[in-house]
Amino acid sequence: MSARRLGALLAAVLVVGGGVAIGLYVALFLEASPPPVQAAVIGRRVAALELQTVAEVGHGENSFWVSYYARTPGHKWVHSTILRVPAYSLVHVTVYQYDSATGLRNPLWGQPRGVVGGVMYVNGKPVKVLNPELASHTFAIPELGVSVPLPGVDEEAPNQCSNAPCTLAEAHNTITFTFRTRGPGKYRWQCFVPCAAGFIFGFGGPMQSIGYMDGELEVQSS
Amino acid sequence: MSTGGEGGLKVPPELRRIAWLWLVLSVVATPLVVIFVGPLLPPGSASDAAHGQQQDNTVMVAIVVPIMIGLLLYFINALIMFRGKDEADALTDGPAIRGQTRVMVLWIATTFVIVLLLAAWGAYELFPGEEGAGGGLGSAPISVALPANASSALPVQVIGQQWTWTYRYPTFGGVETTELVLPVGQEVRFSVTSIDVIHSFWAVHLAVKADAVPGNANVAFVKPVREESSTVRCAELCGLWHGHMTSRLRVVSPAAFRAWIAHEREKWAPIQHYLPAYKPTYAPEPTYRAE
């Protein structure tokens, strides 16, 4: 084989190989998704979700990113924001909130809405409006009209969590509320607080990433 | 086509037939399209601006119809007349047409006039005039760009944020809502802004599209003329959930609007005193907290 032909063959192999590598990277990137976490079914058309918010994951690729975690029915905390719930059901949500307050960019979200009774419970006490300055995150499903502000823990509180998943022994607020699902489908959910520390105006990184402060509610036929 | 050399253009009989067919089809099809397709063209006629845009689209379609008919007829003719009998014919190009100054002048002049007319028409229609063109006019619109009844328009602030829209009604206590509801027949003055990145407020059926820029109040006028429900979208790529950044828009009777706004004021009363005083741009203090 002449040197010219060998060069052409080598170039062709490099081009094809490069194309395959790029295609694989894109495919894997698009396929990458946190594992879905099923809500615990606790009655006919009633389910329960347990979530926690942490100031930073504490390990892995984005260790300093703020994030949500979800708990499986087997009581294992999973780094995921893909939540599976039954359709046309009541979903009782418990959020263990370990992050401190950032404050809402739009104070409107300080009022819980789209939840049963228009009320959330913070450490067992009913709350109909939260001072927007005290919000650390929100759990919001805009298409369902659900938005719940999550009050941050005191920055001076002892025993702050720095490595997720956090435990109940660490400083936290417990927020509970109930919302109603509609028909089957995927509904996005998100945080409305610009809580991405280290990013311009708090809007980058985890605020733009599924698995951190954005997720999907997969509503399935029961 | 027979070129006829430098002496003149000899139009072959098939082209004469095409020309006559084109004329007849255009005369028949253009009014039919204007009458039957025009009312179906976007963005509809739910507002004065939408009606104006629909008329513009109808005019452009009316211009395009004869052009399309001409192209299709010549295309079909070419397929039939110039079809190769064998492989050698199929690979042979026809003779070049040269020296037809009249044809070239006619062709260039026709396209020039069409483009010039469309440019003039577009420039005229883009000017807001009394009905408004549906676009953002900037934060301080010049007086000649304002609609006739701008001073009595209902002010509504549109606030974009990743990834939802909210609306403030300064003449109703500054209540902020998650749904856009407007009274039919009432001129509305939108003041479009954002509290994070650049969005674009697109009330599709009302034919209003105005950029939402932080620190800026982009003014747009519209008068809804029909009661209906539709969707507001974001028309500026703005992040992860851009495609989901929608909200509901309802145009209702004035009585229904009054009832709705009263209900909203009651519903949002708990948070009301935490909202900042109304300003054309919405920049709650502190401006940014997570720097």
Short mmCIF file of C-alpha atoms in Angstrom, two decimals:
data_model
loop_
_atom_site.label_atom_id
_atom_site.label_comp_id
_atom_site.label_asym_id
_atom_site.label_seq_id
_atom_site.Cartn_x
_atom_site.Cartn_y
_atom_site.Cartn_z
CA MET A 1 0.00 0.00 0.00
CA SER A 2 1.36 3.38 -0.98
CA ALA A 3 2.03 6.03 1.62
CA ARG A 4 -0.71 8.19 0.09
CA ARG A 5 -3.33 5.44 0.38
CA LEU A 6 -2.22 4.67 3.89
CA GLY A 7 -2.58 8.33 4.82
CA ALA A 8 -6.07 8.47 3.31
CA LEU A 9 -7.07 5.29 5.16
CA LEU A 10 -5.74 6.69 8.42
CA ALA A 11 -7.60 9.96 7.90
CA ALA A 12 -10.82 8.05 7.14
CA VAL A 13 -10.42 5.95 10.28
CA LEU A 14 -9.81 9.07 12.36
CA VAL A 15 -12.85 10.87 10.93
CA VAL A 16 -15.15 7.88 11.39
CA GLY A 17 -13.75 7.16 14.86
CA GLY A 18 -14.15 10.81 15.87
CA GLY A 19 -17.72 10.83 14.60
CA VAL A 20 -18.58 7.67 16.52
CA ALA A 21 -16.99 9.07 19.68
CA ILE A 22 -18.94 12.32 19.40
CA GLY A 23 -22.16 10.42 18.72
CA LEU A 24 -21.58 8.19 21.74
CA TYR A 25 -20.85 11.17 23.97
CA VAL A 26 -24.02 12.94 22.88
CA ALA A 27 -26.11 9.78 23.24
CA LEU A 28 -24.76 9.06 26.71
CA PHE A 29 -25.25 12.69 27.73
CA LEU A 30 -28.86 12.63 26.57
CA GLU A 31 -29.50 9.30 28.20
CA ALA A 32 -27.98 10.33 31.52
CA SER A 33 -30.78 10.82 33.99
CA PRO A 34 -31.12 10.28 37.70
CA PRO A 35 -32.96 7.09 38.67
CA PRO A 36 -36.71 7.51 39.23
CA VAL A 37 -37.91 7.33 42.81
CA GLN A 38 -41.36 5.86 43.40
CA ALA A 39 -43.62 7.49 45.95
CA ALA A 40 -44.81 5.16 48.69
CA VAL A 41 -48.46 4.21 48.17
CA ILE A 42 -50.16 4.49 51.55
CA GLY A 43 -53.80 4.12 50.55
CA ARG A 44 -56.24 4.16 47.68
CA ARG A 45 -55.19 7.16 45.61
CA VAL A 46 -52.90 8.38 48.38
CA ALA A 47 -49.12 8.43 48.17
CA ALA A 48 -46.27 9.83 50.21
CA LEU A 49 -43.02 11.43 49.13
CA GLU A 50 -40.03 12.20 51.28
CA LEU A 51 -37.48 14.73 50.06
CA GLN A 52 -34.57 16.60 51.52
CA THR A 53 -32.69 19.68 50.40
CA VAL A 54 -29.01 19.99 51.15
CA ALA A 55 -26.74 23.03 50.95
CA GLU A 56 -24.16 21.00 49.10
CA VAL A 57 -23.89 17.42 48.02
CA GLY A 58 -20.50 17.15 49.69
CA HIS A 59 -18.99 14.57 47.36
CA GLY A 60 -18.76 13.61 43.69
CA GLU A 61 -18.47 15.70 40.55
CA ASN A 62 -20.47 18.70 41.75
CA SER A 63 -19.79 18.39 45.42
CA PHE A 64 -20.52 22.04 46.25
CA TRP A 65 -23.87 22.14 44.44
CA VAL A 66 -27.11 22.56 46.33
CA SER A 67 -29.50 19.70 45.70
CA TYR A 68 -32.67 17.80 46.40
CA TYR A 69 -32.63 14.14 47.44
CA ALA A 70 -35.54 11.70 47.39
CA ARG A 71 -36.26 8.71 49.59
CA THR A 72 -37.38 5.39 48.20
CA PRO A 73 -40.19 3.35 49.79
CA GLY A 74 -37.32 1.19 51.10
CA HIS A 75 -36.11 4.23 53.09
CA LYS A 76 -32.97 4.76 51.07
CA TRP A 77 -31.99 8.32 50.16
CA VAL A 78 -31.25 8.66 46.45
CA HIS A 79 -29.67 11.58 44.63
CA SER A 80 -32.58 12.06 42.26
CA THR A 81 -35.34 14.50 41.34
CA ILE A 82 -37.30 12.13 39.13
CA LEU A 83 -40.37 11.38 41.20
CA ARG A 84 -43.05 8.84 40.30
CA VAL A 85 -46.51 9.38 41.75
CA PRO A 86 -49.96 7.93 40.96
CA ALA A 87 -52.48 9.90 38.88
CA TYR A 88 -55.54 11.59 40.38
CA SER A 89 -54.18 11.07 43.85
CA LEU A 90 -53.31 12.97 46.97
CA VAL A 91 -49.57 13.15 47.52
CA HIS A 92 -48.35 13.86 51.04
CA VAL A 93 -44.94 15.45 50.84
CA THR A 94 -42.41 15.73 53.64
CA VAL A 95 -39.36 17.87 52.99
CA TYR A 96 -36.43 17.84 55.38
CA GLN A 97 -34.84 21.20 54.76
CA TYR A 98 -31.15 21.39 55.72
CA ASP A 99 -30.08 24.50 53.80
CA SER A 100 -30.08 28.05 55.16
CA ALA A 101 -32.14 30.91 53.70
CA THR A 102 -31.26 32.64 50.44
CA GLY A 103 -34.46 34.62 49.95
CA LEU A 104 -36.96 34.66 47.14
CA ARG A 105 -36.29 36.74 44.06
CA ASN A 106 -40.03 37.13 43.60
CA PRO A 107 -41.70 37.46 47.01
CA LEU A 108 -44.97 36.12 45.58
CA TRP A 109 -43.74 32.57 46.04
CA GLY A 110 -43.67 33.10 49.79
CA GLN A 111 -47.30 32.06 49.84
CA PRO A 112 -47.94 28.32 49.51
CA ARG A 113 -50.41 27.61 46.74
CA GLY A 114 -51.86 24.61 45.02
CA VAL A 115 -51.73 22.63 48.26
CA VAL A 116 -54.64 21.17 50.15
CA GLY A 117 -56.11 23.81 52.46
CA GLY A 118 -53.66 26.41 51.13
CA VAL A 119 -51.43 25.59 54.05
CA MET A 120 -48.09 23.95 54.72
CA TYR A 121 -46.79 22.78 58.07
CA VAL A 122 -43.37 23.85 59.30
CA ASN A 123 -42.19 21.67 62.16
CA GLY A 124 -45.83 20.79 62.76
CA LYS A 125 -47.16 24.35 62.77
CA PRO A 126 -49.54 25.54 60.03
CA VAL A 127 -48.12 28.32 57.84
CA LYS A 128 -50.12 30.24 55.23
CA VAL A 129 -47.39 32.66 54.26
CA LEU A 130 -43.64 32.70 54.70
CA ASN A 131 -41.53 35.83 54.90
CA PRO A 132 -39.84 35.66 51.47
CA GLU A 133 -36.52 36.58 53.10
CA LEU A 134 -36.56 33.29 55.00
CA ALA A 135 -37.05 31.01 52.03
CA SER A 136 -34.24 28.65 51.22
CA HIS A 137 -35.90 26.86 48.29
CA THR A 138 -39.31 26.19 46.84
CA PHE A 139 -40.92 22.98 45.69
CA ALA A 140 -42.91 24.17 42.67
CA ILE A 141 -44.81 22.31 39.97
CA PRO A 142 -46.02 25.21 37.82
CA GLU A 143 -48.30 23.14 35.58
CA LEU A 144 -50.18 21.90 38.65
CA GLY A 145 -50.22 25.34 40.26
CA VAL A 146 -48.18 24.01 43.18
CA SER A 147 -45.57 26.19 44.87
CA VAL A 148 -44.37 25.74 48.43
CA PRO A 149 -41.64 27.87 50.03
CA LEU A 150 -39.21 26.00 52.25
CA PRO A 151 -37.86 27.98 55.21
CA GLY A 152 -34.11 27.76 55.68
CA VAL A 153 -32.43 26.67 58.88
CA ASP A 154 -30.73 29.24 61.07
CA GLU A 155 -27.20 29.87 59.82
CA GLU A 156 -25.98 29.77 63.40
CA ALA A 157 -27.71 26.51 64.21
CA PRO A 158 -25.35 23.87 65.59
CA ASN A 159 -24.71 20.58 63.85
CA GLN A 160 -25.23 21.74 60.25
CA CYS A 161 -25.18 19.09 57.54
CA SER A 162 -22.30 19.23 55.08
CA ASN A 163 -22.46 15.87 53.39
CA ALA A 164 -25.58 14.49 51.75
CA PRO A 165 -27.76 12.67 52.45
CA CYS A 166 -28.29 14.42 55.76
CA THR A 167 -29.71 12.77 58.85
CA LEU A 168 -32.44 13.84 61.22
CA ALA A 169 -29.80 14.42 63.88
CA GLU A 170 -28.54 17.42 61.88
CA ALA A 171 -30.10 20.90 61.91
CA HIS A 172 -33.21 20.99 59.74
CA ASN A 173 -36.79 22.14 59.29
CA THR A 174 -39.51 19.65 58.47
CA ILE A 175 -42.11 20.92 56.01
CA THR A 176 -45.19 18.90 55.13
CA PHE A 177 -47.96 19.59 52.65
CA THR A 178 -50.33 17.75 50.35
CA PHE A 179 -51.13 18.30 46.71
CA ARG A 180 -53.34 16.55 44.21
CA THR A 181 -52.07 15.05 40.95
CA ARG A 182 -53.86 15.20 37.63
CA GLY A 183 -53.78 12.72 34.77
CA PRO A 184 -50.77 10.68 33.68
CA GLY A 185 -47.88 12.60 32.18
CA LYS A 186 -44.60 14.30 32.95
CA TYR A 187 -44.68 17.53 34.90
CA ARG A 188 -41.51 19.49 35.51
CA TRP A 189 -40.80 20.83 38.94
CA GLN A 190 -38.25 23.32 40.12
CA CYS A 191 -36.96 25.70 42.76
CA PHE A 192 -37.76 29.40 42.39
CA VAL A 193 -35.07 30.62 44.77
CA PRO A 194 -31.82 31.66 43.03
CA CYS A 195 -29.92 29.31 45.29
CA ALA A 196 -26.95 28.28 43.12
CA ALA A 197 -24.14 29.69 45.19
CA GLY A 198 -21.05 30.39 43.13
CA PHE A 199 -22.96 31.06 39.91
CA ILE A 200 -23.92 34.42 38.41
CA PHE A 201 -26.87 35.75 40.41
CA GLY A 202 -27.49 32.23 41.69
CA PHE A 203 -29.17 31.05 38.49
CA GLY A 204 -26.63 28.62 37.01
CA GLY A 205 -25.37 25.13 37.77
CA PRO A 206 -27.80 23.25 39.98
CA MET A 207 -30.64 25.65 39.10
CA GLN A 208 -30.35 24.48 35.50
CA SER A 209 -29.82 20.78 36.19
CA ILE A 210 -32.22 17.89 36.58
CA GLY A 211 -31.09 15.91 39.57
CA TYR A 212 -30.33 19.02 41.62
CA MET A 213 -32.89 21.84 41.79
CA ASP A 214 -35.00 20.74 38.83
CA GLY A 215 -36.86 17.53 38.32
CA GLU A 216 -39.71 15.70 36.73
CA LEU A 217 -42.87 14.42 38.30
CA GLU A 218 -43.83 11.28 36.45
CA VAL A 219 -47.54 10.87 37.06
CA GLN A 220 -48.56 7.32 36.26
CA SER A 221 -51.89 5.54 35.95
CA SER A 222 -52.62 3.80 39.20
CA MET B 1 -37.75 28.16 -25.60
CA SER B 2 -36.92 29.65 -28.93
CA THR B 3 -34.68 32.62 -28.36
CA GLY B 4 -35.20 34.22 -31.70
CA GLY B 5 -31.61 35.50 -31.66
CA GLU B 6 -30.96 39.18 -31.11
CA GLY B 7 -33.97 40.16 -33.15
CA GLY B 8 -36.66 39.43 -30.57
CA LEU B 9 -38.39 36.88 -28.44
CA LYS B 10 -40.48 34.19 -30.01
CA VAL B 11 -42.72 32.72 -27.39
CA PRO B 12 -43.39 29.05 -28.06
CA PRO B 13 -47.03 27.96 -28.11
CA GLU B 14 -46.76 25.87 -24.93
CA LEU B 15 -45.56 28.91 -22.99
CA ARG B 16 -48.48 30.90 -24.29
CA ARG B 17 -50.77 28.16 -23.01
CA ILE B 18 -49.00 28.21 -19.67
CA ALA B 19 -49.35 31.98 -19.48
CA TRP B 20 -53.09 31.81 -20.14
CA LEU B 21 -53.52 28.96 -17.69
CA TRP B 22 -51.52 30.90 -15.09
CA LEU B 23 -53.69 33.97 -15.60
CA VAL B 24 -56.94 32.05 -15.26
CA LEU B 25 -55.80 30.03 -12.25
CA SER B 26 -54.40 33.10 -10.51
CA VAL B 27 -57.57 35.11 -11.06
CA VAL B 28 -59.65 32.26 -9.66
CA ALA B 29 -57.38 30.98 -6.87
CA THR B 30 -56.17 34.25 -5.35
CA PRO B 31 -59.59 35.55 -4.25
CA LEU B 32 -60.55 32.07 -3.08
CA VAL B 33 -57.42 31.86 -0.91
CA VAL B 34 -58.00 35.37 0.43
CA ILE B 35 -61.62 34.62 1.28
CA PHE B 36 -61.31 31.10 2.66
CA VAL B 37 -57.70 30.71 3.84
CA GLY B 38 -57.10 34.29 5.03
CA PRO B 39 -59.37 34.02 8.10
CA LEU B 40 -57.55 30.84 9.12
CA LEU B 41 -54.10 32.37 9.03
CA PRO B 42 -52.25 33.03 12.29
CA PRO B 43 -52.37 34.71 14.69
CA GLY B 44 -56.17 34.88 14.34
CA SER B 45 -58.30 37.86 15.17
CA ALA B 46 -58.54 37.86 18.96
CA SER B 47 -57.17 41.39 19.21
CA ASP B 48 -56.77 44.48 17.10
CA ALA B 49 -53.05 43.71 16.63
CA ALA B 50 -53.80 40.09 15.73
CA HIS B 51 -56.35 41.19 13.16
CA GLY B 52 -53.78 43.55 11.63
CA GLN B 53 -51.15 40.82 11.47
CA GLN B 54 -53.61 38.40 9.95
CA GLN B 55 -54.43 40.94 7.25
CA ASP B 56 -50.71 41.35 6.54
CA ASN B 57 -50.30 37.60 6.25
CA THR B 58 -53.31 37.46 3.92
CA VAL B 59 -51.82 40.14 1.67
CA MET B 60 -48.53 38.26 1.48
CA VAL B 61 -50.26 34.98 0.74
CA ALA B 62 -52.28 36.72 -1.99
CA ILE B 63 -49.03 37.88 -3.59
CA VAL B 64 -47.46 34.46 -3.23
CA VAL B 65 -50.36 32.51 -4.78
CA PRO B 66 -49.82 33.67 -8.43
CA ILE B 67 -46.07 33.21 -8.01
CA MET B 68 -46.56 29.67 -6.72
CA ILE B 69 -49.00 28.86 -9.51
CA GLY B 70 -46.52 30.16 -12.09
CA LEU B 71 -43.68 28.13 -10.63
CA LEU B 72 -45.75 24.95 -10.40
CA LEU B 73 -47.07 25.30 -13.94
CA TYR B 74 -43.61 25.85 -15.37
CA PHE B 75 -42.25 22.99 -13.29
CA ILE B 76 -44.90 20.61 -14.58
CA ASN B 77 -44.35 21.89 -18.11
CA ALA B 78 -40.61 21.34 -17.78
CA LEU B 79 -41.12 17.80 -16.55
CA ILE B 80 -43.27 17.01 -19.59
CA MET B 81 -41.57 19.01 -22.35
CA PHE B 82 -37.95 18.46 -21.44
CA ARG B 83 -38.22 14.87 -20.42
CA GLY B 84 -35.30 12.92 -21.89
CA LYS B 85 -36.14 10.09 -24.26
CA ASP B 86 -33.04 8.20 -23.34
CA GLU B 87 -30.13 8.44 -20.95
CA ALA B 88 -28.05 10.60 -23.27
CA ASP B 89 -30.87 13.17 -23.54
CA ALA B 90 -31.30 13.25 -19.80
CA LEU B 91 -27.70 14.26 -19.31
CA THR B 92 -27.71 16.97 -21.95
CA ASP B 93 -28.37 20.55 -20.94
CA GLY B 94 -30.32 22.84 -23.21
CA PRO B 95 -28.74 25.75 -25.08
CA ALA B 96 -27.98 28.88 -23.07
CA ILE B 97 -30.38 31.76 -23.56
CA ARG B 98 -28.49 34.91 -24.35
CA GLY B 99 -29.23 38.36 -25.60
CA GLN B 100 -32.80 38.57 -24.28
CA THR B 101 -32.52 41.99 -22.69
CA ARG B 102 -36.28 42.49 -22.60
CA VAL B 103 -36.81 39.24 -20.72
CA MET B 104 -34.10 40.10 -18.22
CA VAL B 105 -35.41 43.63 -17.68
CA LEU B 106 -38.94 42.32 -17.25
CA TRP B 107 -37.82 39.66 -14.80
CA ILE B 108 -35.64 41.99 -12.72
CA ALA B 109 -38.21 44.78 -12.76
CA THR B 110 -41.01 42.44 -11.68
CA THR B 111 -39.11 40.99 -8.76
CA PHE B 112 -37.80 44.44 -7.82
CA VAL B 113 -41.31 45.87 -7.73
CA ILE B 114 -42.65 42.93 -5.70
CA VAL B 115 -39.85 43.21 -3.13
CA LEU B 116 -40.15 46.99 -2.98
CA LEU B 117 -43.90 46.82 -2.49
CA LEU B 118 -43.51 44.24 0.29
CA ALA B 119 -40.84 46.36 1.98
CA ALA B 120 -43.05 49.46 1.83
CA TRP B 121 -46.06 47.51 3.05
CA GLY B 122 -44.04 45.95 5.88
CA ALA B 123 -42.60 49.28 6.98
CA TYR B 124 -46.06 50.81 7.00
CA GLU B 125 -47.58 47.93 8.93
CA LEU B 126 -44.77 47.77 11.47
CA PHE B 127 -45.61 51.28 12.57
CA PRO B 128 -47.92 50.88 15.54
CA GLY B 129 -50.50 53.51 14.55
CA GLU B 130 -53.80 53.57 16.36
CA GLU B 131 -54.22 49.84 16.67
CA GLY B 132 -50.73 48.90 17.76
CA ALA B 133 -48.56 46.40 15.93
CA GLY B 134 -48.21 43.96 18.82
CA GLY B 135 -44.52 44.48 19.41
CA GLY B 136 -42.64 46.02 22.31
CA LEU B 137 -42.22 49.78 21.92
CA GLY B 138 -39.40 50.18 24.41
CA SER B 139 -39.59 51.75 27.83
CA ALA B 140 -40.54 55.23 26.60
CA PRO B 141 -42.61 54.93 23.44
CA ILE B 142 -42.77 58.06 21.30
CA SER B 143 -46.19 59.68 21.30
CA VAL B 144 -46.91 58.99 17.65
CA ALA B 145 -46.48 55.28 18.33
CA LEU B 146 -49.17 55.22 21.01
CA PRO B 147 -52.68 54.01 20.32
CA ALA B 148 -55.45 56.61 20.41
CA ASN B 149 -56.73 55.59 23.85
CA ALA B 150 -53.34 54.89 25.47
CA SER B 151 -54.07 57.13 28.45
CA SER B 152 -57.08 55.05 29.50
CA ALA B 153 -55.37 51.69 28.93
CA LEU B 154 -55.41 49.08 31.69
CA PRO B 155 -51.81 48.80 32.97
CA VAL B 156 -50.55 45.25 33.46
CA GLN B 157 -47.00 44.44 34.41
CA VAL B 158 -45.64 41.22 32.94
CA ILE B 159 -42.84 39.65 34.98
CA GLY B 160 -40.73 36.90 33.50
CA GLN B 161 -38.58 34.61 35.57
CA GLN B 162 -37.07 31.19 35.08
CA TRP B 163 -39.52 29.60 34.23
CA THR B 164 -42.88 31.19 34.69
CA TRP B 165 -44.81 34.39 34.16
CA THR B 166 -46.55 36.48 36.77
CA TYR B 167 -48.66 39.62 36.31
CA ARG B 168 -49.18 42.71 38.42
CA TYR B 169 -52.20 44.97 38.21
CA PRO B 170 -51.10 48.35 39.64
CA THR B 171 -54.60 49.84 39.49
CA PHE B 172 -55.92 46.99 41.63
CA GLY B 173 -53.66 47.36 44.63
CA GLY B 174 -50.63 45.96 42.83
CA VAL B 175 -51.92 42.42 43.19
CA GLU B 176 -49.66 39.87 41.51
CA THR B 177 -51.20 36.83 39.85
CA THR B 178 -50.04 33.68 38.09
CA GLU B 179 -52.66 33.90 35.37
CA LEU B 180 -53.20 36.70 32.85
CA VAL B 181 -56.83 37.75 32.68
CA LEU B 182 -57.97 40.72 30.59
CA PRO B 183 -61.33 42.38 30.00
CA VAL B 184 -62.57 42.23 26.43
CA GLY B 185 -62.75 45.50 24.53
CA GLN B 186 -60.33 47.28 26.88
CA GLU B 187 -57.05 48.71 25.65
CA VAL B 188 -54.22 47.16 27.70
CA ARG B 189 -50.78 48.56 28.33
CA PHE B 190 -48.28 45.78 29.08
CA SER B 191 -45.10 46.69 30.87
CA VAL B 192 -42.86 43.71 30.23
CA THR B 193 -39.84 43.01 32.40
CA SER B 194 -37.78 40.19 33.87
CA ILE B 195 -36.20 39.47 37.21
CA ASP B 196 -33.44 37.17 35.98
CA VAL B 197 -32.46 36.57 32.36
CA ILE B 198 -33.92 37.80 29.07
CA HIS B 199 -37.29 36.30 28.22
CA SER B 200 -39.83 37.21 25.57
CA PHE B 201 -43.51 37.61 26.41
CA TRP B 202 -45.50 36.06 23.60
CA ALA B 203 -49.27 36.18 23.91
CA VAL B 204 -49.70 34.19 20.72
CA HIS B 205 -53.40 34.73 20.05
CA LEU B 206 -53.27 38.40 20.96
CA ALA B 207 -50.30 38.82 18.61
CA VAL B 208 -48.22 40.48 21.29
CA LYS B 209 -44.53 39.69 21.48
CA ALA B 210 -42.22 41.83 23.59
CA ASP B 211 -38.80 41.09 25.04
CA ALA B 212 -38.60 40.89 28.83
CA VAL B 213 -35.29 42.39 29.87
CA PRO B 214 -34.13 42.80 33.50
CA GLY B 215 -34.19 46.43 34.55
CA ASN B 216 -36.24 47.47 31.56
CA ALA B 217 -39.97 48.03 31.08
CA ASN B 218 -40.86 47.16 27.52
CA VAL B 219 -44.26 48.66 26.71
CA ALA B 220 -46.74 46.96 24.40
CA PHE B 221 -50.37 47.81 23.73
CA VAL B 222 -53.20 45.53 22.70
CA LYS B 223 -56.96 45.52 22.70
CA PRO B 224 -58.53 42.06 23.00
CA VAL B 225 -61.71 41.94 20.98
CA ARG B 226 -62.93 38.42 21.67
CA GLU B 227 -63.46 36.37 24.81
CA GLU B 228 -61.28 33.27 24.66
CA SER B 229 -58.61 31.29 26.47
CA SER B 230 -55.13 30.81 25.12
CA THR B 231 -51.55 30.39 26.23
CA VAL B 232 -48.70 32.78 26.91
CA ARG B 233 -45.28 31.46 25.93
CA CYS B 234 -41.68 32.51 26.20
CA ALA B 235 -40.11 33.22 22.82
CA GLU B 236 -36.52 33.64 24.00
CA LEU B 237 -34.38 30.63 24.83
CA CYS B 238 -33.96 31.14 28.55
CA GLY B 239 -32.67 27.95 30.15
CA LEU B 240 -33.57 24.41 31.07
CA TRP B 241 -37.36 24.70 31.15
CA HIS B 242 -37.75 27.37 28.48
CA GLY B 243 -40.11 25.15 26.52
CA HIS B 244 -42.35 24.83 29.56
CA MET B 245 -42.47 28.53 30.35
CA THR B 246 -46.15 29.08 29.73
CA SER B 247 -49.10 30.54 31.51
CA ARG B 248 -52.81 30.73 30.90
CA LEU B 249 -54.39 33.79 29.30
CA ARG B 250 -58.10 34.45 29.49
CA VAL B 251 -60.01 37.30 27.90
CA VAL B 252 -63.31 37.67 29.73
CA SER B 253 -66.20 40.08 30.02
CA PRO B 254 -65.60 43.23 32.09
CA ALA B 255 -67.91 41.89 34.82
CA ALA B 256 -66.06 38.56 34.95
CA PHE B 257 -62.77 40.44 35.07
CA ARG B 258 -63.91 42.50 38.06
CA ALA B 259 -65.03 39.36 39.87
CA TRP B 260 -61.76 37.60 39.08
CA ILE B 261 -59.54 40.47 40.21
CA ALA B 262 -61.50 40.77 43.46
CA HIS B 263 -61.01 37.05 44.07
CA GLU B 264 -57.29 37.28 43.29
CA ARG B 265 -56.82 40.17 45.71
CA GLU B 266 -58.42 38.10 48.41
CA LYS B 267 -56.47 34.97 47.49
CA TRP B 268 -53.08 36.68 47.52
CA ALA B 269 -53.80 38.95 50.48
CA PRO B 270 -51.45 37.06 52.86
CA ILE B 271 -48.36 37.78 50.70
CA GLN B 272 -49.43 41.22 49.50
CA HIS B 273 -47.60 43.25 52.13
CA TYR B 274 -44.34 41.45 51.29
CA LEU B 275 -44.50 42.59 47.66
CA PRO B 276 -42.50 45.71 46.79
CA ALA B 277 -44.33 48.88 45.82
CA TYR B 278 -45.25 48.86 42.17
CA LYS B 279 -42.63 50.16 39.76
CA PRO B 280 -42.44 49.75 35.98
CA THR B 281 -39.42 47.50 36.43
CA TYR B 282 -39.58 44.78 39.00
CA ALA B 283 -36.43 44.56 41.06
CA PRO B 284 -37.19 43.30 44.54
CA GLU B 285 -34.58 44.24 47.13
CA PRO B 286 -31.96 43.05 47.60
CA THR B 287 -31.58 42.79 43.85
CA TYR B 288 -29.56 39.61 43.89
CA ARG B 289 -28.94 37.49 46.92
CA ALA B 290 -26.95 34.48 45.87
CA GLU B 291 -23.92 36.16 44.34
#
